[in-house]
Short mmCIF file of C-alpha atoms and ligand atoms in Angstrom, two decimals:
data_model
loop_
_atom_site.label_atom_id
_atom_site.label_comp_id
_atom_site.label_asym_id
_atom_site.label_seq_id
_atom_site.Cartn_x
_atom_site.Cartn_y
_atom_site.Cartn_z
CA ILE A 3 114.89 132.92 140.75
CA LYS A 4 115.61 130.08 142.09
CA ASP A 5 118.08 129.70 144.52
CA SER A 6 119.12 127.76 147.63
CA VAL A 7 122.23 126.83 150.10
CA GLU A 8 122.72 124.05 148.00
CA LEU A 9 123.49 125.40 144.40
CA HIS A 10 125.47 128.55 145.40
CA ALA A 11 127.61 125.43 146.93
CA GLU A 12 128.22 123.46 143.68
CA GLN A 13 128.24 126.46 141.22
CA THR A 14 131.22 127.77 143.66
CA LEU A 15 132.96 124.79 143.54
CA LYS A 16 132.30 123.56 139.43
CA ALA A 17 133.28 127.90 139.79
CA GLY A 18 136.71 126.75 141.18
CA ASP A 19 136.90 123.50 139.10
CA TYR A 20 137.24 121.34 142.21
CA ARG A 21 140.16 122.86 144.06
CA GLY A 22 137.64 124.38 146.63
CA ASN A 23 137.04 122.73 150.04
CA PRO A 24 134.17 121.14 149.86
CA GLU A 25 133.44 121.17 153.48
CA LEU A 26 135.62 124.64 153.59
CA VAL A 27 132.38 125.65 150.67
CA ARG A 28 129.17 124.04 152.46
CA GLU A 29 129.73 125.67 155.12
CA PHE A 30 130.01 129.14 154.43
CA THR A 31 127.47 129.36 151.53
CA LYS A 32 124.95 127.83 154.34
CA ARG A 33 126.19 130.31 156.77
CA ALA A 34 126.25 133.17 154.15
CA PRO A 35 122.43 134.17 154.75
CA GLU A 36 122.71 134.40 158.55
CA ALA A 37 126.20 136.17 157.80
CA LEU A 38 123.42 138.90 155.75
CA GLN A 39 121.38 139.33 158.01
CA TRP A 40 123.79 140.11 160.48
CA LEU A 41 124.93 142.40 158.76
CA LYS A 42 121.18 144.24 158.24
CA ASP A 43 121.05 144.29 161.93
CA CYS A 44 124.14 145.78 162.44
CA GLY A 45 123.00 148.37 160.16
CA LEU A 46 123.73 147.68 156.80
CA VAL A 47 121.27 148.87 154.25
CA PHE A 48 121.24 147.03 150.81
CA LEU A 49 119.00 148.49 148.10
CA PRO A 50 116.66 146.21 147.25
CA GLY A 51 116.83 142.99 144.39
CA VAL A 52 119.34 141.12 143.81
CA TYR A 53 121.77 141.03 140.70
CA GLN A 54 124.26 139.41 138.58
CA VAL A 55 127.42 140.74 139.52
CA TYR A 56 130.45 140.34 136.17
CA GLY A 57 131.57 136.75 136.65
CA GLY A 58 129.06 135.39 139.07
CA LEU A 59 127.16 133.28 137.38
CA HIS A 60 124.14 132.63 138.82
CA PRO A 61 121.43 136.57 139.91
CA ARG A 62 122.19 136.75 144.09
CA ALA A 63 124.31 139.60 143.90
CA HIS A 64 123.02 141.99 146.90
CA SER A 65 125.24 145.67 146.78
CA SER A 66 125.13 148.92 150.11
CA THR A 67 123.33 151.67 148.95
CA LYS A 68 126.36 153.65 149.68
CA PRO A 69 129.50 152.69 147.20
CA PHE A 70 133.18 150.76 148.49
CA GLY A 71 132.14 148.87 151.18
CA LEU A 72 131.92 152.42 152.74
CA GLY A 73 128.68 151.14 154.06
CA TYR A 74 130.39 148.13 155.57
CA ILE A 75 133.18 149.49 156.96
CA GLU A 76 130.61 152.14 158.56
CA ALA A 77 127.57 149.54 159.99
CA LEU A 78 130.11 147.74 161.50
CA GLU A 79 132.84 151.12 162.68
CA ASN A 80 129.34 151.83 164.26
CA LYS A 81 129.16 148.12 165.94
CA CYS A 82 132.00 148.82 167.14
CA LYS A 83 132.06 151.33 169.11
CA GLU A 84 128.51 151.12 170.73
CA LEU A 85 130.60 147.05 172.12
CA ASN A 86 133.60 149.44 172.69
CA VAL A 87 135.36 147.43 170.53
CA PRO A 88 139.14 149.71 170.40
CA ILE A 89 139.95 149.93 166.14
CA LEU A 90 144.46 151.07 166.51
CA LEU A 91 145.13 152.43 163.14
CA ASN A 92 148.70 152.87 161.74
CA MET A 93 150.15 149.92 164.09
CA LYS A 94 151.51 146.79 161.14
CA VAL A 95 151.44 143.59 162.49
CA VAL A 96 154.92 141.75 161.56
CA ARG A 97 155.02 138.93 163.73
CA LEU A 98 152.80 135.94 164.60
CA ILE A 99 153.79 135.27 168.86
CA ARG A 100 153.18 131.71 169.26
CA GLU A 101 154.04 130.23 172.66
CA GLY A 102 156.78 127.59 171.16
CA ASN A 103 158.14 128.06 167.12
CA LEU A 104 156.14 125.29 165.81
CA SER A 105 153.67 124.53 168.50
CA GLY A 106 151.72 125.74 171.00
CA ARG A 107 149.17 128.30 170.78
CA VAL A 108 148.93 131.71 169.08
CA ILE A 109 149.01 134.30 172.16
CA GLY A 110 149.30 137.31 170.53
CA VAL A 111 150.95 139.82 168.04
CA GLU A 112 153.99 141.81 167.48
CA VAL A 113 153.48 145.59 166.57
CA GLN A 114 155.37 148.44 164.67
CA THR A 115 154.09 151.37 165.42
CA LYS A 116 154.36 154.42 163.08
CA ARG A 117 157.44 155.91 164.47
CA GLY A 118 159.34 152.32 164.53
CA ARG A 119 158.27 151.05 167.90
CA THR A 120 157.48 147.93 168.86
CA GLN A 121 154.54 146.59 170.96
CA TYR A 122 153.22 143.66 171.35
CA ILE A 123 149.93 142.79 172.34
CA ARG A 124 148.56 140.10 174.23
CA ALA A 125 145.49 137.97 172.76
CA LEU A 126 143.32 135.36 174.91
CA LYS A 127 140.93 134.01 172.96
CA GLY A 128 142.52 133.71 169.22
CA VAL A 129 144.27 136.11 166.53
CA VAL A 130 141.78 136.25 163.59
CA LEU A 131 144.00 136.94 160.07
CA ALA A 132 142.65 139.34 158.13
CA SER A 133 144.48 141.43 156.24
CA GLY A 134 143.66 141.11 152.33
CA GLY A 135 145.36 139.42 149.37
CA PHE A 136 148.43 140.37 148.12
CA SER A 137 147.26 141.62 144.55
CA ALA A 138 149.42 145.12 145.21
CA ASN A 139 152.61 142.87 145.94
CA PRO A 140 153.88 142.15 142.58
CA GLN A 141 157.11 140.45 143.92
CA ALA A 142 154.70 138.00 145.28
CA ARG A 143 152.58 137.58 142.16
CA ALA A 144 155.39 136.62 140.17
CA LEU A 145 156.44 134.19 142.43
CA HIS A 146 153.72 132.60 142.19
CA ASP A 147 152.52 133.36 138.42
CA PRO A 148 155.41 134.72 136.11
CA ARG A 149 153.32 136.31 133.59
CA LEU A 150 151.77 138.73 135.68
CA PHE A 151 154.18 141.01 137.53
CA ASP A 152 154.30 144.18 134.87
CA LEU A 153 149.96 144.28 135.83
CA PRO A 154 147.86 146.73 136.37
CA THR A 155 145.83 145.52 140.13
CA THR A 156 142.50 146.64 141.15
CA ASN A 157 142.94 147.08 144.58
CA HIS A 158 143.73 149.21 146.94
CA LYS A 159 147.30 149.61 147.96
CA GLY A 160 147.40 147.32 150.92
CA ALA A 161 147.09 144.48 149.53
CA THR A 162 150.63 142.79 149.76
CA GLY A 163 149.52 140.22 152.18
CA ASP A 164 151.76 140.71 154.27
CA LEU A 165 150.95 138.02 156.95
CA ILE A 166 151.15 135.04 154.88
CA ALA A 167 154.90 134.93 155.58
CA PRO A 168 154.50 134.91 159.24
CA ALA A 169 151.62 133.18 159.12
CA GLN A 170 153.88 130.59 157.66
CA ASP A 171 156.67 131.88 160.30
CA ILE A 172 155.05 129.39 162.60
CA GLY A 173 153.81 126.12 160.74
CA ALA A 174 150.60 127.82 159.16
CA GLU A 175 150.42 125.57 155.58
CA VAL A 176 148.97 127.85 152.00
CA VAL A 177 147.09 126.63 149.31
CA GLY A 178 145.91 128.13 145.98
CA MET A 179 148.57 130.76 146.19
CA ASP A 180 149.15 130.02 141.84
CA TYR A 181 145.71 130.95 141.69
CA ILE A 182 145.35 134.98 140.78
CA GLN A 183 141.75 136.26 139.47
CA LEU A 184 142.81 138.71 136.40
CA LEU A 185 139.76 141.11 135.66
CA PRO A 186 138.75 144.28 133.38
CA GLY A 187 139.69 146.84 134.84
CA GLY A 188 140.17 150.70 132.83
CA ALA A 189 143.45 149.99 129.75
CA THR A 190 145.29 153.19 131.55
CA THR A 191 145.31 151.84 135.25
CA GLY A 192 144.29 148.98 135.11
CA ARG A 193 141.80 150.98 138.30
CA PHE A 194 138.22 149.91 137.71
CA ILE A 195 135.65 151.62 136.02
CA GLY A 196 132.77 149.93 136.03
CA MET A 197 131.05 149.21 132.93
CA VAL A 198 130.95 145.39 133.81
CA SER A 199 128.28 145.05 135.84
CA PRO A 200 125.34 144.27 136.16
CA VAL A 201 126.51 141.67 133.06
CA GLU A 202 123.07 141.64 131.48
CA SER A 203 124.07 145.02 130.22
CA VAL A 204 126.55 145.10 128.19
CA ILE A 205 128.46 143.74 125.88
CA PHE A 206 132.64 143.35 125.15
CA VAL A 207 134.06 144.08 121.97
CA ASN A 208 137.42 144.26 120.59
CA LYS A 209 140.10 147.04 118.44
CA ASN A 210 137.92 144.79 115.17
CA GLY A 211 134.53 145.86 116.76
CA ASP A 212 134.11 142.43 116.86
CA ARG A 213 132.45 140.86 119.95
CA PHE A 214 134.51 137.87 120.70
CA VAL A 215 133.48 136.42 124.11
CA ALA A 216 130.47 135.86 126.35
CA GLU A 217 130.27 138.08 128.74
CA ASP A 218 128.06 135.99 131.56
CA LYS A 219 131.35 133.54 131.92
CA ARG A 220 133.66 132.35 134.60
CA ARG A 221 136.32 135.16 135.04
CA ASP A 222 138.92 132.82 133.85
CA VAL A 223 137.27 132.77 130.96
CA ILE A 224 136.78 136.37 130.27
CA ALA A 225 140.31 137.09 130.69
CA ASP A 226 142.11 134.07 128.62
CA ALA A 227 139.84 136.09 125.68
CA ILE A 228 140.69 138.92 127.10
CA LEU A 229 144.72 138.63 126.46
CA GLY A 230 144.73 136.66 123.72
CA SER A 231 142.29 139.33 121.52
CA PRO A 232 144.88 141.57 119.89
CA THR A 233 146.44 144.39 121.80
CA LYS A 234 144.43 143.25 124.82
CA VAL A 235 142.97 146.24 124.83
CA VAL A 236 139.04 145.93 124.88
CA PHE A 237 135.86 147.81 125.12
CA GLY A 238 132.77 147.33 127.46
CA ILE A 239 129.67 149.22 125.45
CA ARG A 240 126.12 150.10 126.95
CA ASP A 241 122.90 151.61 125.87
CA GLU A 242 121.35 154.67 127.70
CA ASP A 243 119.64 152.00 129.60
CA GLY A 244 122.75 149.51 130.36
CA TYR A 245 124.70 153.09 131.90
CA ALA A 246 121.49 153.81 134.48
CA ALA A 247 121.95 150.65 135.57
CA MET A 248 125.12 150.65 136.75
CA ASN A 249 125.18 150.59 140.77
CA LYS A 250 126.79 153.98 142.22
CA GLY A 251 129.82 153.15 142.26
CA ALA A 252 130.57 152.15 139.37
CA THR A 253 128.50 155.34 137.99
CA LYS A 254 131.15 156.85 139.51
CA ALA A 255 134.56 155.07 138.64
CA PHE A 256 133.36 154.88 135.29
CA ASN A 257 132.49 158.49 135.57
CA SER A 258 135.93 159.74 136.66
CA ALA A 259 137.49 157.50 133.67
CA PHE A 260 136.64 160.70 131.10
CA GLU A 261 139.04 161.88 132.65
CA ILE A 262 141.25 160.06 131.64
CA GLY A 263 140.42 158.81 128.32
CA ASP A 264 139.17 155.34 129.90
CA ALA A 265 135.46 156.33 128.76
CA PHE A 266 134.09 157.53 126.06
CA LYS A 267 130.18 158.63 125.54
CA ALA A 268 128.58 159.70 121.80
CA ASP A 269 125.03 160.00 120.73
CA THR A 270 125.35 156.68 117.56
CA LEU A 271 127.46 154.01 117.34
CA ASP A 272 128.66 155.20 114.29
CA GLU A 273 130.40 158.16 116.56
CA LEU A 274 130.99 156.31 119.48
CA ALA A 275 133.17 153.75 116.84
CA ALA A 276 135.43 156.70 116.04
CA LYS A 277 136.14 157.94 118.32
CA LEU A 278 137.26 154.20 120.37
CA GLN A 279 138.72 154.17 116.34
CA ILE A 280 136.90 151.34 115.42
CA PRO A 281 135.48 149.85 112.47
CA ALA A 282 132.34 150.70 113.01
CA GLU A 283 130.37 148.64 110.96
CA ASN A 284 131.62 145.82 112.96
CA LEU A 285 130.37 147.56 115.55
CA LYS A 286 127.27 148.23 114.25
CA LYS A 287 127.35 144.24 113.50
CA ALA A 288 128.06 143.26 116.80
CA VAL A 289 125.19 145.31 118.24
CA GLU A 290 122.79 144.33 115.25
CA THR A 291 123.69 140.12 115.75
CA TYR A 292 123.89 140.69 119.77
CA ASN A 293 119.88 142.23 119.80
CA LYS A 294 118.66 139.20 117.16
CA ALA A 295 120.27 137.45 120.12
CA VAL A 296 118.30 139.05 122.53
CA ASP A 297 115.31 138.88 120.58
CA GLU A 298 115.77 135.18 119.73
CA LYS A 299 116.91 133.52 123.25
CA LYS A 300 119.81 132.54 121.85
CA ASP A 301 123.19 133.81 121.62
CA PRO A 302 126.07 132.37 118.09
CA LEU A 303 128.94 133.05 121.66
CA GLY A 304 126.85 131.03 123.82
CA ARG A 305 125.04 134.11 126.29
CA ASP A 306 122.99 132.99 129.01
CA PRO A 307 119.36 132.74 127.06
CA LYS A 308 119.08 134.10 131.06
CA MET A 309 121.54 137.16 130.61
CA LEU A 310 119.35 137.63 126.57
CA ILE A 311 117.48 140.36 128.46
CA HIS A 312 119.08 144.18 127.23
CA LYS A 313 119.02 145.35 123.77
CA ILE A 314 121.53 147.72 123.22
CA GLU A 315 119.26 150.07 121.23
CA LYS A 316 119.27 153.58 122.73
CA GLY A 317 121.25 156.14 122.72
CA PRO A 318 123.55 158.15 123.90
CA PHE A 319 126.20 154.77 123.63
CA TYR A 320 129.24 154.29 126.34
CA ALA A 321 132.01 153.11 126.27
CA GLY A 322 135.00 151.28 128.67
CA ARG A 323 138.25 151.40 127.13
CA LEU A 324 139.54 147.94 129.09
CA THR A 325 142.50 145.50 130.22
CA MET A 326 143.61 142.49 132.87
CA ALA A 327 144.64 144.52 135.60
CA VAL A 328 145.38 141.42 139.04
CA HIS A 329 142.15 141.61 140.57
CA HIS A 330 141.37 138.69 143.78
CA THR A 331 144.14 136.15 145.07
CA MET A 332 142.62 133.33 145.71
CA GLY A 333 145.28 131.44 147.79
CA GLY A 334 146.35 131.87 151.09
CA VAL A 335 146.44 130.11 154.39
CA ALA A 336 145.02 127.09 154.18
CA ILE A 337 141.83 126.67 156.74
CA ASN A 338 138.99 124.35 157.60
CA SER A 339 135.32 124.90 158.03
CA HIS A 340 136.22 125.83 161.72
CA ALA A 341 138.12 128.86 159.78
CA GLN A 342 140.94 127.61 161.54
CA VAL A 343 144.29 127.93 159.91
CA MET A 344 145.85 124.96 159.41
CA ASP A 345 149.46 123.77 159.67
CA ARG A 346 152.00 121.93 157.71
CA ARG A 347 151.07 118.75 159.00
CA GLY A 348 147.13 119.25 158.51
CA GLN A 349 146.79 119.60 162.34
CA PRO A 350 144.49 123.25 162.88
CA ILE A 351 147.37 126.21 164.42
CA PRO A 352 145.85 126.10 168.10
CA GLY A 353 143.90 130.11 168.86
CA LEU A 354 144.91 131.09 165.23
CA TYR A 355 141.57 132.16 162.64
CA ALA A 356 142.05 133.65 159.75
CA ALA A 357 139.05 134.91 156.98
CA GLY A 358 139.17 136.88 153.59
CA GLU A 359 141.77 137.54 151.32
CA VAL A 360 144.59 136.05 153.49
CA SER A 361 142.96 132.81 152.90
CA GLY A 362 143.60 130.31 150.73
CA GLY A 363 139.96 127.33 150.13
CA VAL A 364 137.20 128.93 149.20
CA HIS A 365 136.93 129.61 145.70
CA GLY A 366 139.45 127.02 144.27
CA THR A 367 140.99 127.58 140.54
CA ASN A 368 138.28 130.49 140.09
CA ARG A 369 136.09 133.41 142.47
CA VAL A 370 132.60 133.32 141.77
CA GLY A 371 131.89 136.93 141.36
CA GLY A 372 130.46 138.20 145.49
CA ASN A 373 131.75 135.94 146.56
CA ALA A 374 134.21 137.75 148.45
CA VAL A 375 132.19 139.62 150.38
CA ALA A 376 129.90 137.29 151.04
CA GLU A 377 132.91 135.41 151.73
CA ILE A 378 135.15 137.92 154.15
CA PHE A 379 131.22 138.28 156.52
CA THR A 380 130.51 135.22 156.84
CA ILE A 381 133.89 133.20 157.28
CA GLY A 382 135.08 136.56 159.31
CA LYS A 383 132.15 135.81 161.40
CA MET A 384 132.53 132.31 162.16
CA ALA A 385 136.27 132.96 162.91
CA GLY A 386 134.99 135.73 165.36
CA GLU A 387 132.81 133.28 167.14
CA ASN A 388 134.81 130.35 167.03
CA ALA A 389 137.73 132.19 168.45
CA ALA A 390 135.41 133.59 171.56
CA LYS A 391 134.26 130.24 172.56
CA ASN A 392 138.35 129.63 173.69
C1 LIG B 28 137.27 147.38 142.78
C2 LIG B 28 137.37 146.21 143.72
C3 LIG B 28 135.76 145.59 143.70
C4 LIG B 28 135.06 144.97 144.10
N1 LIG B 28 133.76 144.48 143.88
C5 LIG B 28 133.44 142.76 144.53
C6 LIG B 28 132.00 142.76 144.50
O1 LIG B 28 131.69 143.44 143.95
N2 LIG B 28 132.07 142.03 145.09
C7 LIG B 28 132.51 140.99 146.18
O2 LIG B 28 132.66 139.93 146.08
N3 LIG B 28 133.99 140.91 146.06
C8 LIG B 28 134.34 142.15 145.69
N4 LIG B 28 135.57 142.76 145.51
C9 LIG B 28 136.65 141.88 146.22
C10 LIG B 28 136.62 142.15 147.36
O3 LIG B 28 136.22 142.79 147.69
C11 LIG B 28 137.81 141.58 148.86
O4 LIG B 28 137.85 140.37 147.75
C12 LIG B 28 137.57 141.97 149.47
O5 LIG B 28 137.21 143.46 150.23
C13 LIG B 28 138.68 141.67 150.80
O6 LIG B 28 138.91 142.02 152.12
P1 LIG B 28 139.57 140.98 153.28
O7 LIG B 28 138.84 141.94 154.67
O8 LIG B 28 140.33 139.85 153.06
O9 LIG B 28 140.24 141.91 152.41
P2 LIG B 28 141.14 144.27 152.57
O10 LIG B 28 139.80 144.23 152.42
O11 LIG B 28 142.55 143.84 151.60
O12 LIG B 28 141.22 144.70 154.70
C14 LIG B 28 142.19 143.73 154.31
C15 LIG B 28 143.21 145.20 155.81
O13 LIG B 28 144.24 144.58 156.22
C16 LIG B 28 145.49 146.20 156.34
N5 LIG B 28 146.75 145.28 156.18
C17 LIG B 28 147.32 144.79 155.68
N6 LIG B 28 148.63 144.25 156.32
C18 LIG B 28 148.60 144.43 157.89
C19 LIG B 28 149.65 144.21 158.61
N7 LIG B 28 150.31 143.38 158.28
N8 LIG B 28 149.20 144.90 159.68
C20 LIG B 28 147.47 145.89 159.81
N9 LIG B 28 147.21 145.47 158.83
C21 LIG B 28 147.18 145.19 157.61
C22 LIG B 28 145.01 146.81 154.98
O14 LIG B 28 145.30 147.37 155.02
C23 LIG B 28 143.09 146.39 154.92
O15 LIG B 28 142.85 147.29 154.83
C24 LIG B 28 136.17 144.11 145.05
C25 LIG B 28 137.71 144.17 144.61
C26 LIG B 28 138.05 145.62 143.99
C27 LIG B 28 139.44 146.04 144.40
#
């Protein structure tokens, strides 16, 4: 696989329609391999090899051996214990404290305990915001993109964007707040049901049984195609080998969707079509045309030849019933290439840093798959290092 720091940066900027901050993006891609090594040094175990995650545009994703972020949390929690770093749970940050109203250093935070008591925590070196995005906050979503009020979300319920307004209260600027990414989730709940990654072994068909988009395209292209299809509900189709190629977390999520009627399995495509209530002839034709595209390395819908390597031919066959769910908020507090939060006059706010989904400026209009986890650790590590220098 041919790859480089420059290619990663160029793909990230291009996929975000050049709305990402180029200096910040280059710093991110330059430091990402170092962050990967650091995670390994902290005890995180990755599966061998790399793969192309859905919307990833290139095979460079690494997968932890443990599903749903557990591997990361365990490794870093153990490291915190080793270094005597306290982790305070059930402490809600409600305010950031700056020396002057809109001037001076950020010197701490106000928190509310579970019992509603107010406490203050003094920051000697700095505060790093890492409070996530606002995908699970319909009001905040609708403020920036009114179409998204009613959609389900793939996120945990703490993704409410709590600390964006407090950061603005002390002068922080925000960028890209209406760049909000949607992802195909289970049609019943919107929750992640796997199925979409790895891309090379899945096709999408609509309720007519027709393929309607190249599955390896940008996430926003696929979102528009799904929202534009009849009923806004589509199906991801895999064969036995494609099912086996899903990672542990995806397989677990997919298997748990059988009960709620978003996952299906059948020995033949005819039976699968009957279960999905779509025309069997069309589904078989879609699979046949796609398999021919794999043979000829030329897809009528424009899938990249690199993603034409896996035919759908070996039963049993699997399908996931999908619709669009709010997945990632690309905007947030503006940061510079040192992870410092910027104020409304383009100056860094002393003592305030941010990383991850609470910040904006890396992904532009559209986040490349895999870049979120890469970014939270790369920029997060940089934010911590820079705060520690104070
Ligand atoms: C189902 C799913 C699959 C994904 N898969 C991938 C993938 O394969 N690759 C990839 O790159 N990205 C993936 N992403 C995206 C990626 O996981 C997220 O963008 C990333 O985890 C965000 O990390 P974060 O640390 O910024 O925020 P979070 O992980 O949301 O963490 C923020 C934390 O801050 C807490 N918090 C919020 N407000 C406060 C407050 N006021 N006081 C105290 N605490 C607060 C929240 O409760 C939360 O625990 C996926 C996301 C989802 C939902």
